[in-house]
Structures are given as C-alpha cells and as structure tokens.
Amino acid sequence: MVFSALIPLDFGIILVTAFLLAVIASRTGQPTVIAYLVTGLVLGPVLLDIVEVTEFIELVEELGFPMLLFLIGLEMKFDAFRSILSRVGKIALVQVVTQQLMAFLVAYFLGFGLLNSFYISMCTIFGATPVVVKMLTDKHETSSRAGRVDIGVLILQDIFMVVVLGFLAAGQISGATDLVLTLGRIIFMGVALGAVSFLASKTIESKLLGDLSDNKHAFFIQGLAWAFLFIALADILGLSLEIGGFLAGISLGQVPYSTELQEKVRPLTNLLLAVFFAGIGLSLNASELFAYWQEALIAIVILSGSAFVIMYLLTRWQDFSTETSFKSSINLVMMSEFGLVAGAVAVDRGLLTAGILGYMTLIKLITNGYAVYLIQYNDRIYRYFKPYLNVVGEEEKEPVSEDHAVVFGNSRLDEVIRPVLDERFDQVVFVEANPHEMRQLEEEGEEFVFGDPRHPEVRREAGIEDCSAVISLEEDFDLDKEMAQNLETVFIAVSDDEKEAEELMENGAEHVILEDRSVEKILREKLEAES
Amino acid sequence: MIISISLALMIAGTLLVILNRTDIPEIPIYLGSGLLLTALVSIAQSRDIISHEFIEAEIMREIALLGLSILVFYSTSGRILDPKSSTAIKSFKASMWLSLVSFAGITGLSLYFGFNSLESLFFGVTASLGSTLLDSGLVKEEARKNHIYGWITEDIDFFDDLFGIVVLTLILAYVGGIAPFTGLMVSLGLILSTVVLREHFSSLIMRVTGGENELVLLSGIATLISLVWVTESTGVSALAGIYAAGLLLIDTELGFRVRERFTAVKDFFTALSFISIGYLLTLPGLRYLAVATGLVIFASFIRPLLSTQVLRLQGYDLRTSFMASVQSSQISEIVVVGSLLIAPLTQSPVFETVAIGFAATTLIAHLIEDREQYIFDKLFSEYELDSEKSFVPNDIEDHVILAGYDWKTKGLENIVDKDVIVADYSLERVQDAEERGLPHLLADLHSDEAWEKLEVEKASVIVSAVDDNDLIDKIEGLDVDAEKILLSSGSEEFEDELREMLAEALKN
C-alpha cells in the first residue's frame, strides 16, 4: 500500500472486533464493557496477538475514562437524592470501609503480601456504575427506591475512587508521612479544583453554554472544551485525568443544559470507552491473566457474597424496607470498572504487577458474567427468597404519576394547543431545544426539559415512560415514526404531508393532525360562502 | 498529547464563544484555532516552556484524515437518494457538463501556467466539485418541502461527489502506481453494490444489533472501517471506501439511527480535524496563493453563474436555476481528503492550496446563506419570469386568483364556478395547473408586475395559504375590490381549528 492507512489499522481492528463481540455480548445479556475487555484479550498477547498499542490508540485510551467520569458527573443531580442523601451517605461510607477491609483481608490471606494487599484493596470496589445505571435505566428502575439507593451509593463510591485514582497516580509512597501528605494534597487540590469548577460553572460556563445553546455544534464543543480544561488542569496539578473529568462534569450537572450535553457526550464516550477497555485487555498476556486464577475464584466467592451481605445489613440499618435492601444489594455484586482502571494505573506506576491486574481482571470478568443476570431478574429472585426473609417495611409501590402529557416543542404551535392540554392533563412537560423558548417557558412557570427530543435521555427525563400522551409538534417525520413505533402510550403527531401522516398512523400513531387539512377546510368553507 | 488536545479545544471553545454573535461558521473558526495553536506552540517552544514533541505532526495528520473521513461519511449518509425524482436526469446532465468543463478548463489553465500534471489535475478537480457542507440541512429542508431547487441541489451534489470520487480515485491510483482502470473498476463496483445492497444491509444490522444505541453507533464505525479497508487492500485509495460506506446507509433505518448517534462523534472529530488542518497549514508560495485565490473566485462566483446558465438550458426558470447553483459554491471536503492523502507523496503544496481555498469558500458560502433572494434581486433586477411558461386570457375578469398552488389549494377550482388563475413561482406547480387546463402564471408574487399580469383589478377573490408573511402583507396591501381569503399558520381561525382537532384526537 502506497498510501498510509486512512484509519490506523490497529485502531480499526479493535473497533470492528469490539462491534462483533458487543453484538454477541448483547445477545447473551452481557454488558458491552465485557465485550470490550474480551476484545483486548482476544486481539492482544493473551490470544491472537495481532494488535499493538500504538501512540494513536494510547491517546484515545487516555481520553476514555476521563470522558466517562465527565458523563457520570453530568448525570449527577443532587436534587434527586436530597431526601435520602444522609442515609445513603452513611451506607456508602461504611460500605466502602468494610469492603476495603474485606478485600485487604482476602488478598492478604491469599498470600499477596501486605503492601500488595493494601493496593489491591484500594482497587477492589463492588458496584459497577456504568453497567448498573444502564441496566436500571433499561428496566425503568432508576427512580424506584432501590434504584435511587444504588445510584446514590455508586455516586459516593465513585467520588471515593476518584480520590484513590489520584492517590495511585502519585506513585510510590515512601512512608506514613508521605501517605498523609499525598492524600492531603490530593484532597486539597481536588476540593480546590472542584470549588473553582463549581463556581465557574454557575457563573461563566452556564452563561457561555446559554449563549451557544442556539448552535448545537458549538454548544457541544464548548462543553467538551470545559471538560478538557479541567482534565488538563488536573494533569498539571498532579491529580489524575479522571478527577478533572469528574469535577468538570459534576459542576455542569446542575445547570439546565446538562441533559442535552449528556446526550451529546454519551455516544462519544461509548466509542472512547470501547478502546479504553480493549486497551486493558491488550496490556495483559495469558500468563498474567491466569497467574492467580485460583485466588481469583476464592476472592469472588468471598467478596461478591460479602458485598451483598454488607449492603443488605447497611440498608436495613438505615431503615429501608426488606425489598429495597434486597434489591439494592443484589444489584451491587459485580466488581467496578473503576477498580480495573485503578489497577491499570497502579501497574503503570509500578505499585502492582501485571499478574495482579490479571487477578482483578478475572474477578471483573467473572462477577460481571453472573451479576448482570442477577440485576435483570432481581424481582424474581426477591420473590423467591421472600418467604425466608423477615419482611419489614412497606412494599415498594410504583410511584403514582400524575396524569401528564409530554410535548415535543414547536414554538409556533405549542402556545396554540396549550389551553387544550392544560384542560385535559394535570401536568404538561415541554421538551424544548430552543433556548429562547426554554427561557420563556421558565418565566411562565411551565415544566420543561431542555434538549433535543431525539435523545433518549432527554425523553426519559421528561417522563415519557409513564405519561398519558405524547404530542409531537416537531414535524420531523423520522422522529415521529420512531415514536409511533416504539411508544406504548398515546402518540399524536402534527404533519404537513398526507402520505407521511398515513405512514405514521400505520406505524402506530393514534392520531396525526394534518395542519394543512385544517387550512384547506377553512379555505373551502370561505370560498363556498363567497360563491 | 492530552494537554495539546485540551489546549486545542480550549482555544476553539474560546473562539466559538467570542465569535458566536458574528455568525462566522465553525469550520473557519477551527482552522483559525489551529493557526493560533501553531503560533502559541511556536512561542512556547522558542522559550523552552514545552518540548518539540509537545504536538506530533503525524498524529495531527492522522486525526485530520480520520475526522474528514468521518465527515464525508456522515454527509454522504445523509443525502436524499430518489432516482424517480423529476429533477434527477436534468441535474445529472447539468452536473456532468459543468464538472467536465470546469475540470478541463482549470486543468488546462494550470498546465498553461506551468504547474505540473499532478497539481493541475488536483486544481481541476477542486474547481469541478461543489459542496453543501454548510447548507446540507437547509437543502434537505427545501427538498422536503418540495421546493424544486432543493431537489436539484441534492441531485447535483450527489453527481458532483460521484464525479469527484472517480477522478480522484484515478489520480490517486496513478500516483500510487496501480493501474487506474483497476482502481476505477474496484471503486465503481463497490459504490454500485452498496447502493443496491443498502436496504438488505440495514435490515441485517438492525436485526443483529436489536436497535441498541451503542451497537448501532459501533456498527456505523465498523461499516466505515471495513469499506475503507476493502479499497485500501486493493491498493486503491480510501476515498471510494468512505463514500461507499456513506452510500450504504442512505435512506435506510440504519442510516437514520447511525446518524442520530454519530453526530457527537462527527462533531468532535470534525473539530479536531479542522484544528489539526489549521495546525498543519503553512503558507504556500505566491504562485499557489494565486491559485487558491483563483479557485475561490471560480468556486464562489464563476461556477454558480455557469451552473445557473446550464440549468436554464435544461428548462428551469432563472430563479430556480440561480437558487440551486448558489447552494453548492464551496470547495468540496472530498478534495481536501484527497489532498491530505497525497501530501506525504509529493513536495507540492497541493494540500495547503486546497485547504486555504476550502476555508475561504466556506466563509463566503456562509455569508451568502439566507441572502440568496437578496443577491438574486440585485443581480437580476430586470428579471421577468419567462412568459412562455404563462397563460392568462386577455378577457379574464371576475376571477379567482389562487396565489400559491400546493395541495392546500389544489382542487379549490372545483368548488367555485368562476374562472380561476393559478399563480406560483414553482415551474412544476404551474405545469400541474397547465395540465389541469387552468390559466396560469409563473411569477414571483412579491413583484407588482405579477399582480398586474394577474389582472388583480378585475379579480373577485384572492386566495392564498402560502406560509409567507411578506406575501400575506403584500396581498393585504393591494388596493383592490377583490375579497381576500388569506390563511397562514398565525391566523386565529387556523389556531382554533387546530385546537379543535387536538381536542377531538385526545377525546378518542
């Protein structure tokens, strides 16, 4: 080949393989993260050894986890957790400490030595945020009590892990004083950077994003620039890149534009993560992966089991019902990806060996293997064990939702139809992508979600899953068709094309209002009167 | 490199904010960010603040190529492909004629002025392709609304791209040392098979992925990578592969879903790509700057005027021809990809010349955007729509004027027992009226002359449902006895009707 490859070959092989394995993973109910890890194992020294980690791949890898944490930060809405924050905070604090202790003891008694066990315990946390959040979302359980407990605990765990990452990134610790100083520096820098990002987001960045919200492309790039600013600052201050990404995200998570930004960041993050997790697999070879396979199996039984028991006891301690405690505990029995990242950083800094990373990778792979099925069928499992449990507290009830309608906004028409909707529904939620209209809705005290209705996260935030009706004024045929096909609730669209209207009805729309039909009707009436 | 990418994005983010109210499009801003990055890095390196490996040019080039490929893939996948369209054949003829003449003309001129054959061929192909990178959304909107010039532009762009891919593949094959004919056959074969197989491919992938967002995104990337590999493995350049990958997704459910998930990825890599191009850009010599200027003038001014004339010869009215021609007056991003591919293999500053031309035409195209009607009025102030396309009986009176003949007003002639004249600026609609045996006028209804020709003084009723406030104001301002039945989406009767329809729908 005379021309240099347009798409770097190794990079391309990773992505194509990741796609194929992700399809298989999806079919077997496994999360895609596992597929990406296996991609690296298959392509790297463990199996085929056909891909090298080039500079380009390293660059993309480096971006993956900071972007994930940026996304996680964006998703954090403190308001959603206010009512249970103090209880969840206590649970998380005790859970983290006890899990770390368990992990340390297990590692120590498995023969890893004192220092290694210490580092292993720092990297071993149970509760995989991206996987659990995704699965809860797919099951519509994020707003259930158990779901909110899990998400709250995961958020606080992630904050803890961010500090751990920073600590590991600092490299070798020479003694207790160094340990204290390093931790202190990280916490101080982290808090300072966090305060700066928080203040700046409320003032400057919120305004900048608002100014750019007319232009979706510039809006997104500005959001990314914000993320990268803090990623770079974190790097310069000797904190980990991930801390920077997280702080940037959490600071923007509280402004109205965060949902729209989330939707834009998510696909990019998914792509970068595929390469990131493949990279972890690529960095291992067979001997390293299976160096401690027996120890891994023993650790899984003890740690996964104790993770469930600890979480269950702690949630019961905080007076959550039996059902909530059971379900929230069973959701958190898989090892966190954070642990792998932390492990990879520790290996990079010479704190752990690749074999120990292999040990942690095995734990991750295997716990993920069964944990996704536990989450998927947590209802059934609870019902099976219910007779044997001391059932205490209220049964989980589905939150009673108001009779509400969701309107995909159109500035021209939504004011026209608002009187009809206000009369018919208790609440109307507008999904509005136009920032001027959004501000007007805000001034008028209307419920709204800022964002593009094409984005699933935006629709979910508008409560599309449990609304009584969705009215689309967008006159976007592709969007309307997707809604008509997939929505289980009443869907009404507006169209200016008869053929498209027919197709929407065939695809499941309850009704399509032909705008032009009403015009034609009026014209006919007037002309007939005139004649 | 993380810090360098962070710096690049921060500069871009800052410039985007500063220049937001100036309405300058993003691409020149990114190019400018790249230039600014070069300046800052040079200063920092000269003061030993950073090392010379702070930004690696080779990685920037890889990023630029990857980003542009994703952009071409994304743009191509969003085209509207409708071979039954009444505009397709005429657009094909217009595009081929224009592309061949432009290519031959500019290549010849370049050779005449002493440029070597590779350079001349590249300048020729640069001049022969238009792009709607900026306007692609608007063009699709116009096409959807059945504004004829939207369709024409979509079709011309499609054929232009095809021409460009063919020519660039030949050039690159020649440079790459493989038989151009082989390269061409491989490329055309691939392109043809993707067009034929796209629906099957879409069904297969949607079934396999179950429509899951993450998998759909990966499938898009995998499609692009796989087709690029197919072309590269046969020694042909990747351009045909990128184009074929985009064609494989056109007008399919998979294409819609991929584009939905791909937008953010495209935006990110586009930004990085153009920042990288800006970073890699160096000023070529004066001769090449002159060429860049010439290409800009040709692409932005001469080609649209030529195109207007060619479309007129195909039977379109002046306004439609002009509006269609002016939409694609930018240098195509496909050529930029080609020039980047060839850059390591030649000393000629072809890449720099093309990139500068691309940036300039993007800016000019953006300045023209939304001002096409104004420019048209200035250039053709004496314009009168061709009277051969109109028929208004001399003795007509007490008639009904249908101002705008779309499906809202079609058929209204059946409920009045008076003579009806149809007036519209769209040739197709007027032809429709002609086929129904109705008097008709092909006219721009904003002009007073049009109303004189419609004998508005003698008319009894004027009906209009065109959603154009200026036109509504114009008609309301006519000092005539005719009854005016005007309806737009802002009318109260319309709003009441809409509320009634919605209440009825909710009741059921």
Short mmCIF file of N, CA and C in Angstrom, two decimals, chain A residues 414-466:
data_model
loop_
_atom_site.label_atom_id
_atom_site.label_comp_id
_atom_site.label_asym_id
_atom_site.label_seq_id
_atom_site.Cartn_x
_atom_site.Cartn_y
_atom_site.Cartn_z
N ASP A 414 -46.94 25.30 20.09
CA ASP A 414 -47.24 24.84 21.46
C ASP A 414 -48.11 25.83 22.22
N GLU A 415 -48.01 27.10 21.91
CA GLU A 415 -48.90 28.07 22.56
C GLU A 415 -50.34 27.90 22.09
N VAL A 416 -50.49 27.48 20.87
CA VAL A 416 -51.84 27.29 20.32
C VAL A 416 -52.56 26.17 21.06
N ILE A 417 -51.84 25.09 21.30
CA ILE A 417 -52.52 23.92 21.85
C ILE A 417 -52.47 23.86 23.37
N ARG A 418 -51.71 24.73 23.98
CA ARG A 418 -51.55 24.66 25.44
C ARG A 418 -52.88 24.70 26.20
N PRO A 419 -53.84 25.56 25.82
CA PRO A 419 -55.11 25.59 26.57
C PRO A 419 -55.81 24.22 26.56
N VAL A 420 -55.73 23.54 25.43
CA VAL A 420 -56.39 22.22 25.33
C VAL A 420 -55.70 21.24 26.27
N LEU A 421 -54.39 21.27 26.29
CA LEU A 421 -53.64 20.32 27.11
C LEU A 421 -53.81 20.63 28.60
N ASP A 422 -53.81 21.89 28.95
CA ASP A 422 -53.96 22.26 30.37
C ASP A 422 -55.30 21.80 30.91
N GLU A 423 -56.29 21.82 30.02
CA GLU A 423 -57.62 21.40 30.46
C GLU A 423 -57.69 19.88 30.65
N ARG A 424 -56.97 19.19 29.81
CA ARG A 424 -57.10 17.72 29.79
C ARG A 424 -56.15 17.03 30.77
N PHE A 425 -54.95 17.60 31.03
CA PHE A 425 -53.94 16.90 31.84
C PHE A 425 -53.59 17.70 33.10
N ASP A 426 -53.18 16.95 34.13
CA ASP A 426 -52.73 17.61 35.37
C ASP A 426 -51.44 18.39 35.14
N GLN A 427 -50.61 17.82 34.27
CA GLN A 427 -49.31 18.46 34.06
C GLN A 427 -48.89 18.29 32.60
N VAL A 428 -48.25 19.31 32.10
CA VAL A 428 -47.71 19.22 30.74
C VAL A 428 -46.22 19.52 30.81
N VAL A 429 -45.42 18.62 30.25
CA VAL A 429 -43.96 18.81 30.25
C VAL A 429 -43.53 19.06 28.81
N PHE A 430 -42.85 20.16 28.60
CA PHE A 430 -42.38 20.50 27.26
C PHE A 430 -40.93 20.07 27.09
N VAL A 431 -40.65 19.46 25.98
CA VAL A 431 -39.26 19.18 25.62
C VAL A 431 -38.89 20.23 24.58
N GLU A 432 -37.98 21.09 24.95
CA GLU A 432 -37.71 22.26 24.14
C GLU A 432 -36.23 22.38 23.87
N ALA A 433 -35.87 22.42 22.57
CA ALA A 433 -34.45 22.51 22.21
C ALA A 433 -34.04 23.95 21.90
N ASN A 434 -35.04 24.83 21.83
CA ASN A 434 -34.73 26.23 21.52
C ASN A 434 -34.52 26.99 22.83
N PRO A 435 -33.34 27.54 23.04
CA PRO A 435 -33.06 28.17 24.34
C PRO A 435 -33.96 29.37 24.65
N HIS A 436 -34.35 30.11 23.60
CA HIS A 436 -35.22 31.27 23.86
C HIS A 436 -36.58 30.81 24.34
N GLU A 437 -37.09 29.78 23.67
CA GLU A 437 -38.39 29.24 24.08
C GLU A 437 -38.28 28.65 25.48
N MET A 438 -37.14 28.02 25.74
CA MET A 438 -36.94 27.42 27.06
C MET A 438 -37.02 28.50 28.14
N ARG A 439 -36.38 29.62 27.89
CA ARG A 439 -36.40 30.70 28.89
C ARG A 439 -37.81 31.24 29.07
N GLN A 440 -38.54 31.26 27.96
CA GLN A 440 -39.92 31.75 28.06
C GLN A 440 -40.76 30.79 28.89
N LEU A 441 -40.58 29.51 28.66
CA LEU A 441 -41.30 28.51 29.45
C LEU A 441 -40.93 28.65 30.93
N GLU A 442 -39.67 28.91 31.16
CA GLU A 442 -39.19 29.07 32.54
C GLU A 442 -39.89 30.26 33.19
N GLU A 443 -39.97 31.36 32.47
CA GLU A 443 -40.62 32.57 33.02
C GLU A 443 -42.11 32.33 33.27
N GLU A 444 -42.71 31.54 32.41
CA GLU A 444 -44.15 31.29 32.55
C GLU A 444 -44.44 30.20 33.58
N GLY A 445 -43.41 29.64 34.14
CA GLY A 445 -43.58 28.63 35.18
C GLY A 445 -43.99 27.27 34.64
N GLU A 446 -43.73 27.04 33.37
CA GLU A 446 -44.11 25.74 32.79
C GLU A 446 -43.01 24.71 33.07
N GLU A 447 -43.42 23.45 33.12
CA GLU A 447 -42.44 22.36 33.28
C GLU A 447 -41.78 22.12 31.93
N PHE A 448 -40.48 21.97 31.94
CA PHE A 448 -39.80 21.73 30.66
C PHE A 448 -38.52 20.95 30.90
N VAL A 449 -38.06 20.36 29.83
CA VAL A 449 -36.72 19.75 29.79
C VAL A 449 -36.02 20.35 28.58
N PHE A 450 -34.87 20.90 28.81
CA PHE A 450 -34.14 21.47 27.68
C PHE A 450 -33.37 20.37 26.98
N GLY A 451 -33.62 20.25 25.69
CA GLY A 451 -32.85 19.25 24.95
C GLY A 451 -33.58 18.84 23.68
N ASP A 452 -32.91 18.01 22.94
CA ASP A 452 -33.42 17.53 21.67
C ASP A 452 -34.27 16.29 21.91
N PRO A 453 -35.54 16.27 21.50
CA PRO A 453 -36.39 15.10 21.76
C PRO A 453 -35.90 13.83 21.07
N ARG A 454 -34.94 13.98 20.16
CA ARG A 454 -34.37 12.79 19.54
C ARG A 454 -33.52 12.00 20.53
N HIS A 455 -33.11 12.62 21.60
CA HIS A 455 -32.21 11.98 22.55
C HIS A 455 -32.99 11.21 23.62
N PRO A 456 -32.73 9.91 23.74
CA PRO A 456 -33.48 9.08 24.70
C PRO A 456 -33.41 9.60 26.14
N GLU A 457 -32.27 10.11 26.53
CA GLU A 457 -32.11 10.60 27.90
C GLU A 457 -33.00 11.80 28.15
N VAL A 458 -33.12 12.64 27.16
CA VAL A 458 -33.98 13.82 27.27
C VAL A 458 -35.43 13.38 27.40
N ARG A 459 -35.82 12.42 26.61
CA ARG A 459 -37.21 11.92 26.67
C ARG A 459 -37.47 11.26 28.02
N ARG A 460 -36.49 10.56 28.48
CA ARG A 460 -36.67 9.88 29.78
C ARG A 460 -36.84 10.91 30.88
N GLU A 461 -36.09 11.96 30.83
CA GLU A 461 -36.19 12.98 31.87
C GLU A 461 -37.55 13.67 31.82
N ALA A 462 -38.13 13.72 30.65
CA ALA A 462 -39.46 14.33 30.53
C ALA A 462 -40.55 13.40 31.04
N GLY A 463 -40.18 12.18 31.37
CA GLY A 463 -41.15 11.23 31.92
C GLY A 463 -41.99 10.56 30.86
N ILE A 464 -41.35 10.28 29.73
CA ILE A 464 -42.11 9.73 28.63
C ILE A 464 -42.57 8.31 28.92
N GLU A 465 -41.89 7.64 29.84
CA GLU A 465 -42.22 6.25 30.12
C GLU A 465 -43.56 6.09 30.82
N ASP A 466 -43.93 7.09 31.61
CA ASP A 466 -45.19 6.91 32.33
C ASP A 466 -46.17 8.06 32.10
#
